[in-house]
Amino acid sequence: LRLTPTIALIGNPNTGKSTLFNALTGLNQRVGNYPGVTVERHAGTALLDGRRVTVLDLPGTYSLAAHAPDELIAVDVLLGRVEGERPVDLVVAILDAATLERNLYLLSQLTELPISIVVALNMVDVAEAARLKIDVAALERRLGLPVVPIRADRRWGIDALGRAIHSALDHPNGDGRPRPRFEEAMEREVRDLRAYLEAKCGRPVGLTEAFRTLVDRGGAAERRFEGLIRDGFSERLEGARRAATGGPAPAAVEAMTRYAWIRERLDGCVQRPAEPVRTASDRIDAVLTHRLWGTLVLLAVLVVVFQSIYRWALPLMDGIDAGFAALAGAVGPWIPEGAGRSFVVDGLIGGVGAVIIFLPQILILFLFISILEDCGYMARAAFLMDKLFAKVGLSGRSMIPLMSSFACAIPGIMAARTIAHPRQRLATILISPLMSCSARLPVYVILIGAFVPATTVAGGWVGLQGLVLLGMHLVGALTAIGVMAVLRRTILRGAPAPFMLELPPYQWPQPRTVAMRLWTRARSFLTRAGTIILVVTTVVWALLYFPRPEAIHRAYELRRAAEPSRAAELEREEAGAYVRQSYLARMGRAIEPVFGPLGWDWKIGMGALASFPAREVIVSTLGTIYNLGGAGDPESPDLAGALRAERRADGTPAYSIAVALSVMVFFALCAQCGATLAVIKRETNSWLWPAATFAYMTGLAYVAATGVFQVARAIGL
Ligand SMILES: Nc1nc2c(ncn2[C@@H]2O[C@H](COP(=O)(O)OP(=O)(O)OP(=O)(O)O)[C@@H](O)[C@H]2O)c(=O)[nH]1
Ligand SMILES: [Mg+2]
């Protein structure tokens, strides 16, 4: 029996590992044009030159001296340190041909492992554009390794790569290939340290593991052995470090030795243009990363995005809305009158359906996000933001997780794995949920649609509604900056990590990448609607529908008999009477004083409470309330119309712009997402941090919403 060999894709961030993984396996791992897209290990199967292999896609890393949690995942797989897993049989080292010198740093470390290597020279088109000429045959000889030029995004060269992998599996090249040589003292100390570690731990220790222990002061390897050995380990290690270099830091010696080796390898293999080429990317960057022009462009991009969400989505929404109304009309009569029909029509179609209407908006937002990511703009925006926000202690590494959180906090929080500094990472995780995610969109859109006039500003170019939508997204971001300023004085004291964000080349967005993003988003949105939102909405519906006292029914029967001409009106009144005495209304009125300062009545209050598992539930709750209560405006039967038509007992409008703003600010800042809290628990491995996030965000939301309502009311909104 022959086991399926395992091959691992290893390389610097953003070199096309996931693109290659997809090309090899036919799977759809997420790719994106910025470093740090993959933060987990993903496995797939591929048929290479007729041979089945298991392929691992891994997070990118610049060096085996890893610090950040995502890099450690890659290094642990490589060094065979993953519990219950066979070590990999072969490494495919993916090098970005355009930045070969820097990419060879990791390869120089890989050559020291006893594993076969095949080099995939990716992005040959980018290298060509920069007029770099790489002599592949010469490079192959110099490295003593098979080198296959490929273009992963076009699937060009994949077959040749498959053949090279197949043959390297049959003829391992782990021994005797060229590798950097360190000073004799250093090599000796590494060997001795390895023997010492093996004796102390009673297990084999790789040369690379010993090397990392020696060189990386305070690194992962040192910490692991420290925990295993304790007695005298630190002194032994310090002694080895001194003896290894006789003065200079081992890390500096490593870097010098490796770069010298790299220059030797590349000498004569790569022809550079006499004058450095100023590529289109450089020219665009001169504008887009400029402090003033870049910021203006970013603002313009944001305005366009939020305008479009409004302009394009409305017709689509109306269509879906009409579709659901028709569905309710068609299905209703087939179900016997009573709880069953009400559940289907008011709870499912009127409640969950009210959330699903927002699929177009969310997809439009994602269309923009994925285009901006894939063309390379997102990394520039992160770079620009970093310059502005470095002052509050947010480092460049935090910007990508924070910007991803505008789509959804969950991948954003996971992207914080790219941050090496533990407290910096924690701070990023704590503020990520403040970024306005796509689940807040339905709340904003309904309230803005109902209460913000559809006028334009700036000479008719910019719609007020889109502008308010943009404003709501800024509320969260600005609050995050404030929270960060506080964290900096507490848990983050003295931390700022050095900034290192690579700017990827610009490219045309890949239709496949964009389509995949939209598809995965649509799927997860509909899954949410069909699971957690459905469950909570069902509970809300039941609390609203019951009890059904016979007395109400009898009273209205008598009135209908007395005034047959008002039958329809009385029907609606009766529905309202049921809702007013429902369990939900009683609970809502009991806690109404809590929401008084925010300007909310019991309906919004209960809606907000029901939304703690998932924030979209406010929409389904209000939808169910207005469907069941028979309220609403016959002229505009949608939810926004119902909100506008809602009256207090004295006949005045129940909601105003002040109430709408207070609700929106509350939803912008509150931690209403069970899934996010669960991910924070998983990523921090402690219940403390999800609890802290929940407490601070909810408190902040309550205070801010109260403030906004009181001020807005005072100025007469
Ligand atoms: N021009 C060009 N672009 C490529 C090529 N291969 C991949 N790309 C693009 O490079 C970008 C990064 O690709 P990914 O596959 O996400 O890179 P990765 O190495 O998995 O990145 P991380 O997971 O962040 O480490 C994407 O925009 C790809 O479309 C190539 O051969 N040429
Ligand atoms: Mg990747």
Tab-separated table of C-alpha atoms in Angstrom, residues 28 45 51 65-66 78 88 105 130 133 181 211 234 251 362 567 592 597 608 635 659 665 685:
chain	number	residue	atom	x	y	z
A	28	ASN	CA	-11.907	27.503	-4.672
A	45	THR	CA	-6.305	16.521	-3.669
A	51	ARG	CA	-0.457	10.603	-9.559
A	65	ALA	CA	11.845	32.767	11.883
A	66	ALA	CA	8.117	33.213	12.227
A	78	LEU	CA	6.921	22.369	7.294
A	88	VAL	CA	5.199	16.648	4.206
A	105	TYR	CA	15.523	34.300	1.468
A	130	ALA	CA	9.550	45.137	-15.216
A	133	LYS	CA	15.210	38.546	-17.795
A	181	ARG	CA	27.338	27.932	4.714
A	211	PHE	CA	19.154	26.702	14.192
A	234	SER	CA	18.534	29.726	29.134
A	251	ALA	CA	20.067	37.032	13.486
A	362	ILE	CA	-24.958	43.251	0.236
A	567	ALA	CA	-65.042	45.726	8.041
A	592	GLU	CA	-39.647	50.287	27.900
A	597	PRO	CA	-33.619	57.798	26.826
A	608	ALA	CA	-32.976	45.465	19.256
A	635	GLU	CA	-49.934	53.586	-0.180
A	659	VAL	CA	-35.165	58.065	16.534
A	665	VAL	CA	-25.884	54.586	15.920
A	685	ASN	CA	-8.640	31.132	23.512
